[in-house]
Coordinates of C-alpha atoms in Angstrom, one line a residue:
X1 CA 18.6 -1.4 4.6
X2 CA 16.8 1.8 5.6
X3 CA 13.3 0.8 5.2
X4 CA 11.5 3.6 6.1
X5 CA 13.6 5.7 3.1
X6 CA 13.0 3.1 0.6
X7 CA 9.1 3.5 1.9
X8 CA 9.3 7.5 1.7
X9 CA 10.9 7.2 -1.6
X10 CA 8.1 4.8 -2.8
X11 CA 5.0 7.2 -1.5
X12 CA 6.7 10.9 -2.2
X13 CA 8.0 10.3 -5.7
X14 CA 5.8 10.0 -8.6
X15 CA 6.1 6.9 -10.5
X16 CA 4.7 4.6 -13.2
X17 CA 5.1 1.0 -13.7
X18 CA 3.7 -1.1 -16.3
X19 CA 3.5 -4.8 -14.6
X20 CA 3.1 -8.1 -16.0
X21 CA 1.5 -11.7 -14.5
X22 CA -1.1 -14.3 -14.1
X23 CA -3.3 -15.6 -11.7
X24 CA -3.0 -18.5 -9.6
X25 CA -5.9 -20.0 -12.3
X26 CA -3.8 -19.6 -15.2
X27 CA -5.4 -16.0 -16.4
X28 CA -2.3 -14.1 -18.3
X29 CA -3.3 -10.3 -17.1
X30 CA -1.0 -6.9 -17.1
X31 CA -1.5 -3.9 -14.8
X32 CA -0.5 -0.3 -14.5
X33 CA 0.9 0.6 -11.1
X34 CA 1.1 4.4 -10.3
X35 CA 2.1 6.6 -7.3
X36 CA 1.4 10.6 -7.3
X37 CA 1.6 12.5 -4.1
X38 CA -1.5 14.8 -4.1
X39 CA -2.0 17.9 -1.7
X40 CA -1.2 18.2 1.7
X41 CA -3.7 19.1 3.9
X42 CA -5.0 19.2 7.5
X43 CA -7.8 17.8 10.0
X44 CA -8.1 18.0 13.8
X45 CA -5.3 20.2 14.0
X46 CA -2.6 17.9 12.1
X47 CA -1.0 18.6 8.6
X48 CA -1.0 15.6 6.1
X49 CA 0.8 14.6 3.2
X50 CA -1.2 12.7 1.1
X51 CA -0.3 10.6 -1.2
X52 CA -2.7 8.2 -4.5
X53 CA -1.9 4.7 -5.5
X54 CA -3.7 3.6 -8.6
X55 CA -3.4 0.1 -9.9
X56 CA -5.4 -0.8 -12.9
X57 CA -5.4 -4.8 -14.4
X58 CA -6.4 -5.5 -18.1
X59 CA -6.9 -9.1 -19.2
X60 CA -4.9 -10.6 -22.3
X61 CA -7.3 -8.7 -24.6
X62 CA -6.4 -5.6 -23.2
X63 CA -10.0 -4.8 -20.9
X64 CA -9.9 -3.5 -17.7
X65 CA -11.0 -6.1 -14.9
X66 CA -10.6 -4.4 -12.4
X67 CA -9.1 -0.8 -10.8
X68 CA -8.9 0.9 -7.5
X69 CA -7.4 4.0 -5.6
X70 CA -5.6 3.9 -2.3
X71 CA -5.1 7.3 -1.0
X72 CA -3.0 7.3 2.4
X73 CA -2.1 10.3 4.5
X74 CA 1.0 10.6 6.8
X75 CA 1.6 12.7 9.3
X76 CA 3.2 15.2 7.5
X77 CA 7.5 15.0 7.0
X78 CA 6.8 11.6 7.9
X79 CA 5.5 7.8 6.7
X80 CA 3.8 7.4 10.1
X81 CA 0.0 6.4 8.6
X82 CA -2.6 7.9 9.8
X83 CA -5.9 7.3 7.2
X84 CA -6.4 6.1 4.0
X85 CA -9.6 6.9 1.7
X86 CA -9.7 3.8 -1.1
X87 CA -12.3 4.3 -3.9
X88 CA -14.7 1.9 -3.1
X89 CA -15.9 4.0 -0.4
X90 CA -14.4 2.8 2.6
X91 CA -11.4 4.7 5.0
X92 CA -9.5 2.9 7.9
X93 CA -8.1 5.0 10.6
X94 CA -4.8 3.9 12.4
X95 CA -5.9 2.7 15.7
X96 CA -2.1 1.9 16.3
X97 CA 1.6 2.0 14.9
X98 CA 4.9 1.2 14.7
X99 CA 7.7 3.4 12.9
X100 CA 9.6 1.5 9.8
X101 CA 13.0 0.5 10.9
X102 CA 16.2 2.4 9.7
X103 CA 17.9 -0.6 9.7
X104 CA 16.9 -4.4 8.8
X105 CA 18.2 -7.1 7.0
X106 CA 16.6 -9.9 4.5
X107 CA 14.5 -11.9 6.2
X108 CA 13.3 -9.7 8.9
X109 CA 9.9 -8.0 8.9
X110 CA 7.9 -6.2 11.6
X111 CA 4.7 -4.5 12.3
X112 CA 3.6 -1.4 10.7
X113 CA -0.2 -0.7 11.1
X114 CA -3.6 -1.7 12.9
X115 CA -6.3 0.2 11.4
X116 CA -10.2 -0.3 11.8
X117 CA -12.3 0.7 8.7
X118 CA -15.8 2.5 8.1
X119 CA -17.7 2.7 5.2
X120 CA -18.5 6.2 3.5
X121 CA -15.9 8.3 4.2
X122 CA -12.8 9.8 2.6
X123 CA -11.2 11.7 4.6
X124 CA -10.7 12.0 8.4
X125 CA -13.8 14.9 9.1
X126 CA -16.1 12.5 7.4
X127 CA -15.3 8.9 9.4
X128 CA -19.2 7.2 9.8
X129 CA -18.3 5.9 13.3
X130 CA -18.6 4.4 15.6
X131 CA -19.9 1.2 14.0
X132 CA -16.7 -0.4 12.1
X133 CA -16.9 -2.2 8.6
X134 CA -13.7 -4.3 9.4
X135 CA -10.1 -4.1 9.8
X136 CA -6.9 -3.2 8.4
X137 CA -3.5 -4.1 9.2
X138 CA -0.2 -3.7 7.3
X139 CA 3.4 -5.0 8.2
X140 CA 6.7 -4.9 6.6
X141 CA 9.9 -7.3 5.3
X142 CA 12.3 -7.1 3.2
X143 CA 12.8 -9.8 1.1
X144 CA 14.9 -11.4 -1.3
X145 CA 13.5 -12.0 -4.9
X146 CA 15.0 -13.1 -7.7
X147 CA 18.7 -11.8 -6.2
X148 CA 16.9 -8.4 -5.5
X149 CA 17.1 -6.9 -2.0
X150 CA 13.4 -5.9 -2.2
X151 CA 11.0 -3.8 0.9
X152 CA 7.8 -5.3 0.8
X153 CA 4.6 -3.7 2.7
X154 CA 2.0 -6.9 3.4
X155 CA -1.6 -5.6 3.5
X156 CA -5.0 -7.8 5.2
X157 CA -8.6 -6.7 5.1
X158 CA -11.3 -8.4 6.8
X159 CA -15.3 -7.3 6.3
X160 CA -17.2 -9.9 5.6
X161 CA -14.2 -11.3 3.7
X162 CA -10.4 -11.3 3.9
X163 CA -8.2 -9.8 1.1
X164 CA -4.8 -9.1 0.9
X165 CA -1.9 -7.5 -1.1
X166 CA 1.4 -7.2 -1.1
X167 CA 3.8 -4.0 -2.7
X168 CA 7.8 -5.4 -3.3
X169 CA 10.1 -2.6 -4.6
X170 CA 13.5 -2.8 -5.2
X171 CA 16.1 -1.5 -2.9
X172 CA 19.6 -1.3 -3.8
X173 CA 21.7 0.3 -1.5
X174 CA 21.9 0.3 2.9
X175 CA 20.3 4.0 2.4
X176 CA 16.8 2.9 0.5
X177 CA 17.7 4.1 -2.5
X178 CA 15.0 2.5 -5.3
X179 CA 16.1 0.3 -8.3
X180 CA 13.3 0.1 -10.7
X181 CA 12.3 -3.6 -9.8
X182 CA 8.4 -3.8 -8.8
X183 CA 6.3 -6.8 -7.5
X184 CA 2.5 -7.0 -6.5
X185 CA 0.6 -9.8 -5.2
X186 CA -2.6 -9.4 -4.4
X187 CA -5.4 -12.5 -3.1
X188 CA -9.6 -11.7 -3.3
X189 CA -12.3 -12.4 -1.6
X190 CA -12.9 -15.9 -3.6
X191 CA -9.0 -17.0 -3.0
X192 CA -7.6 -16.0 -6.3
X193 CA -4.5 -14.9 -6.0
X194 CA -2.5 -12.7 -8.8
X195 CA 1.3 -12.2 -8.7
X196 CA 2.0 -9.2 -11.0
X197 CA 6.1 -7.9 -11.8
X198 CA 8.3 -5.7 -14.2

């Protein structure tokens, strides 16, 4: 599989999906998951593509519990990550990374990228350095789930906690071509974890 297609795919491509789960807890909850790619711009001399991820989560009633924006920039043409701007105020700047593979197979899974974060800042001409807030790092697999052939991106945060995430979409060809198959996991600060799917 050609992850780093399926990736640009994921990122470049506008889509909606309307997700479905529970927490570990037993809390039935449903979430709307959605990708627009927004301006390109520049900073320090570099062109970026930029690209928003929403996810919103309503409880059984139909209330929001809880929303946030991710909003990464690549250097542009590319999925090599270079910043992302989230809306609670916080931005992490890639301190290292590795390319996505053209090639892997279920089961295998790699780095992707080390990032440190700052708070009050959204985009690269604004980083509040040099004193850090935390850390960021990502890596990828692909996965099998549910007899889908799915390219997963892992996501950890530590601050003065640790929170993580994970974004499955469905792959169904060698050349990362997306099926419409969708799963999120993400686990807070207080160790609930919710596991979200279409």
């Amino acid at each position: 599989m050609n992850v780093a297609a399926a990736f640009e795919r994921f990122v470049r491509q506008p889509h909606t999906y309307a997700l479905t789960g529970s927490t570990n807890t037993g809390v039935a909850v449903t979430a709307t998951l959605t990708i627009a790619q927004g301006l390109s711009t520049s900073s320090r001399g570099r062109a970026y593509d930029v690209t928003s991820v929403t996810m919103q989560l309503r409880n059984s009633s139909g209330a929001v519990v809880g929303s946030g924006t991710a909003s990464p920039w690549f250097l542009a043409g590319t999925v090599d990550q270079a910043f992302v701007a989230t809306s609670d105020g916080t931005c992490a700047v890639t301190s290292s990374g590795t390319k996505l593979p053209t090639s892997a197979s279920v089961g295998q899974n790699g780095p992707y990228v080390t990032a440190t974060e700052y708070a009050g800042c959204s985009t690269l001409d604004n980083v509040r350095g040099p004193i850090s807030s935390g850390t960021r790092t990502q890596t990828w697999s692909v996965n099998s789930i549910e007899g889908g052939t799915y390219a997963c991106l892992h996501t950890s945060r530590v601050d003065f906690f640790t929170t993580t995430e994970s974004d499955c979409v469905q792959v169904v060809d060698a050349r990362g071509n997306l099926g419409g198959g969708v799963r999120v996991t993400l686990k807070d600060a207080n160790g609930v974890t919710t596991t979200l799917s279409n």
